[in-house]
GROMACS .gro file of C-alpha atoms in nm:
model
  348
    1MET     CA    1   1.207   1.337  -1.790
    2LYS     CA    2   0.944   1.561  -1.649
    3ASN     CA    3   0.917   1.679  -1.248
    4ILE     CA    4   0.742   1.370  -1.130
    5ASN     CA    5   0.830   1.433  -0.733
    6TYR     CA    6   0.425   1.419  -0.585
    7ILE     CA    7   0.386   1.077  -0.650
    8SER     CA    8   0.648   1.057  -0.406
    9TYR     CA    9   0.469   1.310  -0.159
   10MET     CA   10   0.159   1.069  -0.209
   11LYS     CA   11   0.370   0.789  -0.156
   12CYS     CA   12   0.482   1.005   0.201
   13PHE     CA   13   0.120   1.042   0.281
   14LEU     CA   14   0.003   0.693   0.262
   15LEU     CA   15   0.279   0.560   0.441
   16LEU     CA   16   0.285   0.837   0.688
   17GLY     CA   17  -0.071   0.700   0.715
   18MET     CA   18   0.052   0.344   0.783
   19LEU     CA   19   0.239   0.383   1.005
   20PHE     CA   20  -0.009   0.520   1.208
   21GLY     CA   21  -0.249   0.249   1.208
   22HIS     CA   22   0.013   0.015   1.256
   23VAL     CA   23   0.142   0.193   1.606
   24LEU     CA   24  -0.231   0.112   1.651
   25ALA     CA   25  -0.269  -0.166   1.584
   26PHE     CA   26   0.022  -0.254   1.836
   27VAL     CA   27   0.035   0.005   2.104
   28TYR     CA   28  -0.271   0.213   2.139
   29ASN     CA   29  -0.447   0.062   2.477
   30LYS     CA   30  -0.802   0.103   2.307
   31ASP     CA   31  -1.024  -0.107   2.006
   32VAL     CA   32  -0.975   0.053   1.723
   33TYR     CA   33  -1.189  -0.141   1.467
   34LEU     CA   34  -1.560  -0.046   1.401
   35ILE     CA   35  -1.695  -0.375   1.479
   36ASP     CA   36  -2.051  -0.392   1.662
   37ASP     CA   37  -1.910  -0.454   1.991
   38PHE     CA   38  -1.684  -0.160   1.937
   39LYS     CA   39  -1.566  -0.062   2.315
   40GLY     CA   40  -1.305   0.209   2.180
   41THR     CA   41  -1.223   0.591   2.076
   42LYS     CA   42  -1.451   0.645   1.817
   43TYR     CA   43  -1.244   0.922   1.647
   44ILE     CA   44  -0.908   0.680   1.677
   45ALA     CA   45  -1.127   0.419   1.581
   46PHE     CA   46  -1.225   0.653   1.244
   47ILE     CA   47  -0.899   0.749   1.139
   48ALA     CA   48  -0.756   0.382   1.167
   49GLU     CA   49  -1.034   0.276   0.947
   50PHE     CA   50  -1.013   0.563   0.641
   51LEU     CA   51  -0.617   0.463   0.703
   52HIS     CA   52  -0.701   0.075   0.631
   53LEU     CA   53  -0.858   0.233   0.329
   54ILE     CA   54  -0.717   0.453   0.152
   55THR     CA   55  -0.342   0.258   0.238
   56PHE     CA   56  -0.296  -0.025  -0.018
   57SER     CA   57  -0.543   0.123  -0.265
   58GLY     CA   58  -0.350   0.379  -0.282
   59TYR     CA   59  -0.041   0.212  -0.319
   60PHE     CA   60  -0.207  -0.012  -0.582
   61PHE     CA   61  -0.246   0.368  -0.750
   62CYS     CA   62   0.106   0.496  -0.711
   63PHE     CA   63   0.302   0.167  -0.817
   64GLY     CA   64   0.058   0.172  -1.136
   65PHE     CA   65   0.157   0.489  -1.215
   66LEU     CA   66   0.539   0.418  -1.153
   67CYS     CA   67   0.469   0.080  -1.383
   68ASN     CA   68   0.370   0.313  -1.685
   69ILE     CA   69   0.645   0.556  -1.682
   70ILE     CA   70   0.972   0.291  -1.584
   71TYR     CA   71   0.861  -0.021  -1.766
   72PHE     CA   72   0.536  -0.004  -1.991
   73ASN     CA   73   0.741   0.229  -2.213
   74ALA     CA   74   1.021   0.136  -2.228
   75SER     CA   75   1.208  -0.053  -2.561
   76ASN     CA   76   1.430  -0.233  -2.409
   77LEU     CA   77   1.245  -0.505  -2.284
   78GLN     CA   78   1.526  -0.799  -2.122
   79GLN     CA   79   1.633  -0.481  -1.883
   80VAL     CA   80   1.285  -0.422  -1.827
   81ARG     CA   81   1.307  -0.820  -1.735
   82LYS     CA   82   1.496  -0.778  -1.577
   83LYS     CA   83   1.456  -0.510  -1.327
   84ILE     CA   84   1.131  -0.631  -1.263
   85PHE     CA   85   1.248  -0.988  -1.156
   86ASN     CA   86   1.472  -0.831  -0.872
   87SER     CA   87   1.206  -0.644  -0.798
   88ALA     CA   88   0.970  -0.913  -0.692
   89ILE     CA   89   1.277  -1.099  -0.567
   90LYS     CA   90   1.410  -0.806  -0.303
   91MET     CA   91   1.001  -0.818  -0.229
   92LEU     CA   92   1.020  -1.200  -0.186
   93ILE     CA   93   1.311  -1.185   0.028
   94GLY     CA   94   1.114  -0.923   0.270
   95TYR     CA   95   0.828  -1.071   0.340
   96TYR     CA   96   0.983  -1.384   0.411
   97ILE     CA   97   1.199  -1.109   0.653
   98SER     CA   98   0.860  -0.921   0.831
   99ALA     CA   99   0.718  -1.327   0.847
  100PHE     CA  100   0.981  -1.524   1.055
  101SER     CA  101   0.974  -1.209   1.243
  102TYR     CA  102   0.584  -1.187   1.296
  103ARG     CA  103   0.607  -1.554   1.372
  104PHE     CA  104   0.926  -1.454   1.601
  105PHE     CA  105   0.886  -1.180   1.839
  106ILE     CA  106   0.408  -1.228   1.845
  107HIS     CA  107   0.510  -1.701   1.851
  108PRO     CA  108   0.843  -1.741   1.981
  109GLY     CA  109   0.934  -2.088   1.965
  110ILE     CA  110   0.910  -2.193   1.533
  111LYS     CA  111   0.889  -2.476   1.430
  112ASN     CA  112   1.047  -2.648   1.156
  113THR     CA  113   0.667  -2.672   0.949
  114ASP     CA  114   0.672  -2.387   0.994
  115VAL     CA  115   0.931  -2.223   0.871
  116VAL     CA  116   0.869  -2.509   0.535
  117ASN     CA  117   0.490  -2.318   0.521
  118ILE     CA  118   0.645  -1.963   0.525
  119LEU     CA  119   0.877  -2.065   0.286
  120THR     CA  120   0.642  -2.301   0.061
  121LEU     CA  121   0.358  -1.913   0.098
  122LYS     CA  122   0.135  -2.207   0.302
  123ASP     CA  123   0.143  -1.995   0.615
  124ILE     CA  124   0.073  -1.556   0.613
  125PRO     CA  125   0.146  -1.419   0.892
  126GLY     CA  126   0.021  -1.054   0.975
  127LEU     CA  127   0.122  -0.779   0.872
  128SER     CA  128   0.353  -0.939   0.615
  129GLU     CA  129   0.055  -1.006   0.361
  130PHE     CA  130   0.146  -0.610   0.249
  131ILE     CA  131   0.451  -0.737   0.112
  132LEU     CA  132   0.356  -1.098  -0.051
  133ALA     CA  133   0.047  -0.833  -0.247
  134TYR     CA  134   0.388  -0.634  -0.430
  135PHE     CA  135   0.589  -1.035  -0.460
  136GLY     CA  136   0.273  -1.146  -0.592
  137LEU     CA  137   0.221  -0.807  -0.841
  138MET     CA  138   0.545  -0.769  -0.992
  139LEU     CA  139   0.537  -1.150  -1.041
  140ILE     CA  140   0.234  -1.144  -1.253
  141ILE     CA  141   0.347  -0.849  -1.460
  142LEU     CA  142   0.712  -1.081  -1.559
  143ILE     CA  143   0.508  -1.366  -1.639
  144PHE     CA  144   0.207  -1.171  -1.867
  145PHE     CA  145   0.349  -0.840  -1.898
  146PRO     CA  146   0.317  -0.818  -2.294
  147TRP     CA  147  -0.045  -0.865  -2.213
  148ILE     CA  148  -0.099  -0.588  -1.891
  149ARG     CA  149   0.042  -0.356  -2.082
  150LYS     CA  150  -0.176  -0.370  -2.410
  151ILE     CA  151  -0.442  -0.374  -2.087
  152SER     CA  152  -0.214  -0.024  -1.923
  153LYS     CA  153  -0.267   0.107  -2.297
  154LEU     CA  154  -0.656   0.127  -2.284
  155ASN     CA  155  -0.924   0.443  -2.358
  156VAL     CA  156  -1.095   0.571  -2.022
  157ASN     CA  157  -1.367   0.427  -2.106
  158TYR     CA  158  -1.224   0.042  -2.165
  159ILE     CA  159  -1.082   0.118  -1.799
  160ILE     CA  160  -1.374   0.148  -1.645
  161LEU     CA  161  -1.515  -0.185  -1.773
  162PHE     CA  162  -1.232  -0.388  -1.712
  163SER     CA  163  -1.303  -0.212  -1.315
  164ILE     CA  164  -1.637  -0.256  -1.268
  165LEU     CA  165  -1.601  -0.647  -1.344
  166LEU     CA  166  -1.318  -0.659  -1.098
  167PHE     CA  167  -1.428  -0.542  -0.837
  168SER     CA  168  -1.753  -0.679  -0.889
  169LEU     CA  169  -1.557  -1.078  -0.894
  170SER     CA  170  -1.607  -1.024  -0.519
  171TYR     CA  171  -1.934  -1.112  -0.516
  172ILE     CA  172  -1.878  -1.457  -0.688
  173ILE     CA  173  -1.535  -1.579  -0.517
  174PRO     CA  174  -1.573  -1.854  -0.343
  175TYR     CA  175  -1.358  -1.681  -0.031
  176ASP     CA  176  -1.454  -1.972   0.214
  177LYS     CA  177  -1.314  -2.234  -0.073
  178ILE     CA  178  -0.999  -2.046  -0.133
  179GLY     CA  179  -0.625  -2.054   0.000
  180PRO     CA  180  -0.355  -1.848   0.068
  181ARG     CA  181  -0.167  -1.901  -0.295
  182LEU     CA  182  -0.400  -1.852  -0.501
  183GLY     CA  183  -0.608  -1.671  -0.227
  184LEU     CA  184  -0.316  -1.416  -0.268
  185TYR     CA  185  -0.553  -1.297  -0.609
  186LEU     CA  186  -0.869  -1.401  -0.537
  187GLY     CA  187  -0.843  -1.339  -0.153
  188SER     CA  188  -0.993  -1.635   0.065
  189THR     CA  189  -1.107  -1.667   0.440
  190LYS     CA  190  -0.861  -1.802   0.580
  191TYR     CA  191  -0.518  -1.544   0.597
  192SER     CA  192  -0.564  -1.184   0.599
  193LEU     CA  193  -0.473  -1.064   0.238
  194PHE     CA  194  -0.482  -0.800  -0.025
  195PRO     CA  195  -0.629  -0.951  -0.334
  196ILE     CA  196  -0.471  -0.872  -0.608
  197LEU     CA  197  -0.707  -0.954  -0.863
  198LEU     CA  198  -0.967  -0.771  -0.724
  199TYR     CA  199  -0.691  -0.436  -0.649
  200PHE     CA  200  -0.598  -0.401  -1.024
  201PRO     CA  201  -0.884  -0.137  -1.072
  202TYR     CA  202  -0.665   0.109  -0.886
  203PHE     CA  203  -0.306   0.016  -1.018
  204LEU     CA  204  -0.437   0.055  -1.388
  205LEU     CA  205  -0.614   0.393  -1.193
  206GLY     CA  206  -0.196   0.416  -1.178
  207VAL     CA  207  -0.134   0.348  -1.508
  208TYR     CA  208  -0.434   0.598  -1.644
  209PHE     CA  209  -0.392   0.938  -1.473
  210SER     CA  210   0.066   0.869  -1.504
  211LYS     CA  211   0.001   0.966  -1.904
  212SER     CA  212  -0.179   1.338  -1.836
  213LYS     CA  213   0.000   1.397  -1.466
  214LYS     CA  214  -0.286   1.677  -1.355
  215ILE     CA  215  -0.571   1.774  -1.207
  216LYS     CA  216  -0.874   1.803  -1.465
  217GLN     CA  217  -0.888   1.449  -1.550
  218ASN     CA  218  -1.206   1.323  -1.756
  219ILE     CA  219  -1.560   1.353  -1.623
  220PHE     CA  220  -1.622   1.008  -1.709
  221ILE     CA  221  -1.339   0.893  -1.489
  222ILE     CA  222  -1.460   1.155  -1.171
  223ILE     CA  223  -1.826   1.034  -1.137
  224PHE     CA  224  -1.717   0.686  -1.109
  225LEU     CA  225  -1.497   0.765  -0.829
  226ILE     CA  226  -1.716   0.983  -0.658
  227PHE     CA  227  -1.926   0.718  -0.768
  228GLY     CA  228  -1.743   0.389  -0.558
  229THR     CA  229  -1.697   0.594  -0.246
  230ALA     CA  230  -2.002   0.707  -0.307
  231ILE     CA  231  -2.123   0.303  -0.230
  232TYR     CA  232  -1.906   0.310   0.057
  233ILE     CA  233  -2.059   0.587   0.250
  234ALA     CA  234  -2.386   0.475   0.228
  235TYR     CA  235  -2.262   0.066   0.332
  236PHE     CA  236  -2.127   0.283   0.634
  237TYR     CA  237  -2.395   0.545   0.711
  238ASN     CA  238  -2.712   0.259   0.631
  239LYS     CA  239  -2.550  -0.055   0.861
  240GLY     CA  240  -2.348   0.143   1.108
  241VAL     CA  241  -1.994  -0.067   1.042
  242SER     CA  242  -1.740  -0.077   0.791
  243PRO     CA  243  -1.793  -0.326   0.614
  244THR     CA  244  -1.512  -0.649   0.589
  245ARG     CA  245  -1.173  -0.569   0.479
  246PHE     CA  246  -1.051  -1.000   0.472
  247PRO     CA  247  -1.235  -1.078   0.304
  248PRO     CA  248  -1.274  -0.736   0.108
  249ARG     CA  249  -1.676  -0.667  -0.045
  250PHE     CA  250  -1.777  -0.498  -0.281
  251GLU     CA  251  -1.853  -0.203  -0.080
  252TRP     CA  252  -1.466  -0.172   0.080
  253LEU     CA  253  -1.298  -0.269  -0.266
  254VAL     CA  254  -1.446   0.085  -0.429
  255GLY     CA  255  -1.463   0.282  -0.139
  256ALA     CA  256  -1.136   0.475  -0.183
  257MET     CA  257  -1.157   0.524  -0.524
  258PHE     CA  258  -1.229   0.924  -0.453
  259PHE     CA  259  -1.025   0.915  -0.122
  260VAL     CA  260  -0.742   0.797  -0.361
  261TYR     CA  261  -0.765   1.128  -0.595
  262ILE     CA  262  -0.818   1.364  -0.308
  263TYR     CA  263  -0.473   1.227  -0.227
  264TYR     CA  264  -0.346   1.295  -0.594
  265VAL     CA  265  -0.440   1.599  -0.630
  266ILE     CA  266  -0.293   1.779  -0.306
  267SER     CA  267   0.012   1.598  -0.388
  268ILE     CA  268   0.054   1.847  -0.707
  269CYS     CA  269  -0.119   2.106  -0.468
  270LEU     CA  270   0.210   2.043  -0.250
  271ASP     CA  271   0.454   2.038  -0.590
  272GLN     CA  272   0.373   2.312  -0.715
  273TRP     CA  273   0.340   2.477  -0.378
  274ILE     CA  274   0.655   2.370  -0.310
  275VAL     CA  275   0.867   2.458  -0.641
  276LYS     CA  276   0.668   2.813  -0.562
  277ASN     CA  277   0.807   2.839  -0.230
  278ASN     CA  278   1.135   2.730  -0.290
  279ASN     CA  279   1.333   2.863   0.030
  280TYR     CA  280   1.562   2.616   0.283
  281ASN     CA  281   1.221   2.559   0.472
  282MET     CA  282   1.046   2.454   0.131
  283LYS     CA  283   1.338   2.134   0.034
  284ASN     CA  284   1.346   2.103   0.310
  285LEU     CA  285   1.064   1.941   0.412
  286SER     CA  286   1.015   1.835   0.027
  287ASN     CA  287   1.346   1.583   0.136
  288PHE     CA  288   1.196   1.485   0.371
  289ALA     CA  289   0.865   1.404   0.167
  290ILE     CA  290   1.081   1.207  -0.083
  291LEU     CA  291   1.272   1.043   0.109
  292LEU     CA  292   1.052   0.831   0.332
  293GLY     CA  293   0.740   0.822  -0.027
  294GLN     CA  294   1.110   0.677  -0.224
  295ASN     CA  295   1.207   0.465   0.096
  296THR     CA  296   0.842   0.295   0.229
  297PHE     CA  297   0.918  -0.084   0.171
  298PHE     CA  298   1.277   0.057   0.403
  299TYR     CA  299   1.059   0.142   0.646
  300LEU     CA  300   0.755  -0.156   0.615
  301ILE     CA  301   0.983  -0.425   0.689
  302LEU     CA  302   1.233  -0.220   0.976
  303SER     CA  303   0.871  -0.065   1.108
  304ASN     CA  304   0.719  -0.391   1.112
  305ILE     CA  305   1.045  -0.556   1.318
  306PHE     CA  306   1.052  -0.312   1.509
  307LEU     CA  307   0.581  -0.326   1.658
  308PHE     CA  308   0.669  -0.770   1.673
  309ALA     CA  309   0.912  -0.768   1.909
  310TYR     CA  310   0.757  -0.426   2.119
  311ASP     CA  311   0.427  -0.601   2.117
  312SER     CA  312   0.595  -0.949   2.261
  313ILE     CA  313   0.807  -0.727   2.586
  314PHE     CA  314   0.589  -0.391   2.688
  315GLU     CA  315   0.218  -0.340   2.773
  316LYS     CA  316  -0.062  -0.098   2.560
  317GLN     CA  317  -0.047   0.247   2.615
  318ASN     CA  318  -0.252   0.610   2.630
  319ILE     CA  319  -0.290   0.712   2.304
  320PHE     CA  320   0.002   1.019   2.401
  321ASN     CA  321   0.226   0.767   2.458
  322THR     CA  322   0.117   0.600   2.152
  323ILE     CA  323   0.164   0.921   1.916
  324ILE     CA  324   0.532   0.908   2.058
  325ILE     CA  325   0.653   0.550   1.968
  326TYR     CA  326   0.441   0.684   1.642
  327LEU     CA  327   0.694   0.966   1.592
  328ILE     CA  328   0.976   0.658   1.700
  329VAL     CA  329   0.820   0.396   1.365
  330ILE     CA  330   0.912   0.778   1.184
  331PHE     CA  331   1.230   0.926   1.278
  332VAL     CA  332   1.514   0.629   1.397
  333PRO     CA  333   1.431   0.494   1.064
  334TYR     CA  334   1.452   0.868   0.900
  335TYR     CA  335   1.764   0.920   1.088
  336LEU     CA  336   1.926   0.566   0.935
  337LEU     CA  337   1.820   0.672   0.549
  338ILE     CA  338   2.041   1.033   0.604
  339ILE     CA  339   2.349   0.854   0.760
  340ALA     CA  340   2.359   0.556   0.492
  341ARG     CA  341   2.703   0.589   0.244
  342PRO     CA  342   2.763   0.491  -0.030
  343ILE     CA  343   3.009   0.187  -0.115
  344LYS     CA  344   3.346   0.433  -0.164
  345ARG     CA  345   3.608   0.263  -0.284
  346ILE     CA  346   3.963   0.390  -0.126
  347HIS     CA  347   4.236   0.402  -0.393
  348GLU     CA  348   4.618   0.364  -0.334
   0.00000   0.00000   0.00000
C-alpha cells in the first residue's frame, strides 16, 4: 500500500486544533465565542471559531478518506462488516465514558433517570456529541454499506450535486421539532449535535480525494470548495458574526470546505518534506504527528475527562496558564501512549 502518512498528519493538525478549542472553552477566563455581546479577546476568539469550523468537517473528510481505503475497496464483506461493527461499539463505549464523565464532574449528583437517559441517547451531555456522531456514522455505514459504497464510486460531478443537496437540507429541516436520536442525523435545537446527514458531503469528499492521493485535483471540485468557503466568509463579513453551529446553518456547513483542502495540501507537503529530509529530527517529528493522528479517539476521551474534572475543581486562567494546561493535555496522553506496551506472554 502506498504511504499515506499525510492523512495522519492532517488528523494530528485537527486534533491539536480541537484540543486548543476545548482548553479555551474550559480553562481560559475570557469569552471566546463571536456573538453580538462579545467581550473577550477577539483574536483568540477568531482562532477558536476557525477551529470549531474546520475540526468536525476535517475529521469527517479524513474518515471518508480512510473508509474508502479500508472498507470500500475490501473484498471480504463479512470481515469488513465485523470491523465496522466493532468500531461502532468502541465509539459507543467511548461516548458513554465521556457523557457520564460530563454528568459526574459538571453536574454532580447523577440520578437513575439520568443514567437511563444517557444510555438510551435521550440526553446528550456536552462535548460528547463529537464521539456520538462517529458512532452514528458507523451505524449508517454498517446498515447501508452496499449503497454507501456505490455512492462512494460516483463521478465527481454527481458528488458535487449530491453534496449541495445535503447541505441545502439545512434550509428545510424543522430543527425545533427534532429530538436527540433523530437529531443525531438531522440536527436539533434541543441539543448540541453534529448532524451526520448534513456533514456527510465531507465524508464523500474524503472518499473522492483518497482515489487520487495527490494535490492537483479536478478544477470543478476546487471551484466548488472555494465557493463554499467564500459563502461563509461573505456571511461573516456582512453579519459581523459567525453563522450558527448548533444547529448548523447552510453557511456554516459549507464554510470549511476550502480550509479542509488547504489542510490536506499542507499535510501532503509536510509528508514530502519529511521524506526528503529523512534525518533523526524529522523522524521524531513524523512519529509524534503519526502517533497523535492515529490516536485521536484516545486523546478526545482522555482530554474530555481531564477538562470536565478541571472545570469542576479549578478557576479559569489567563492565557499563559491556559497554554500551559494545553501542553499538559497534549503531552501527558502522548507520554502514556509511548510507555504503553503490548501484552507479552511469558512461557517457561
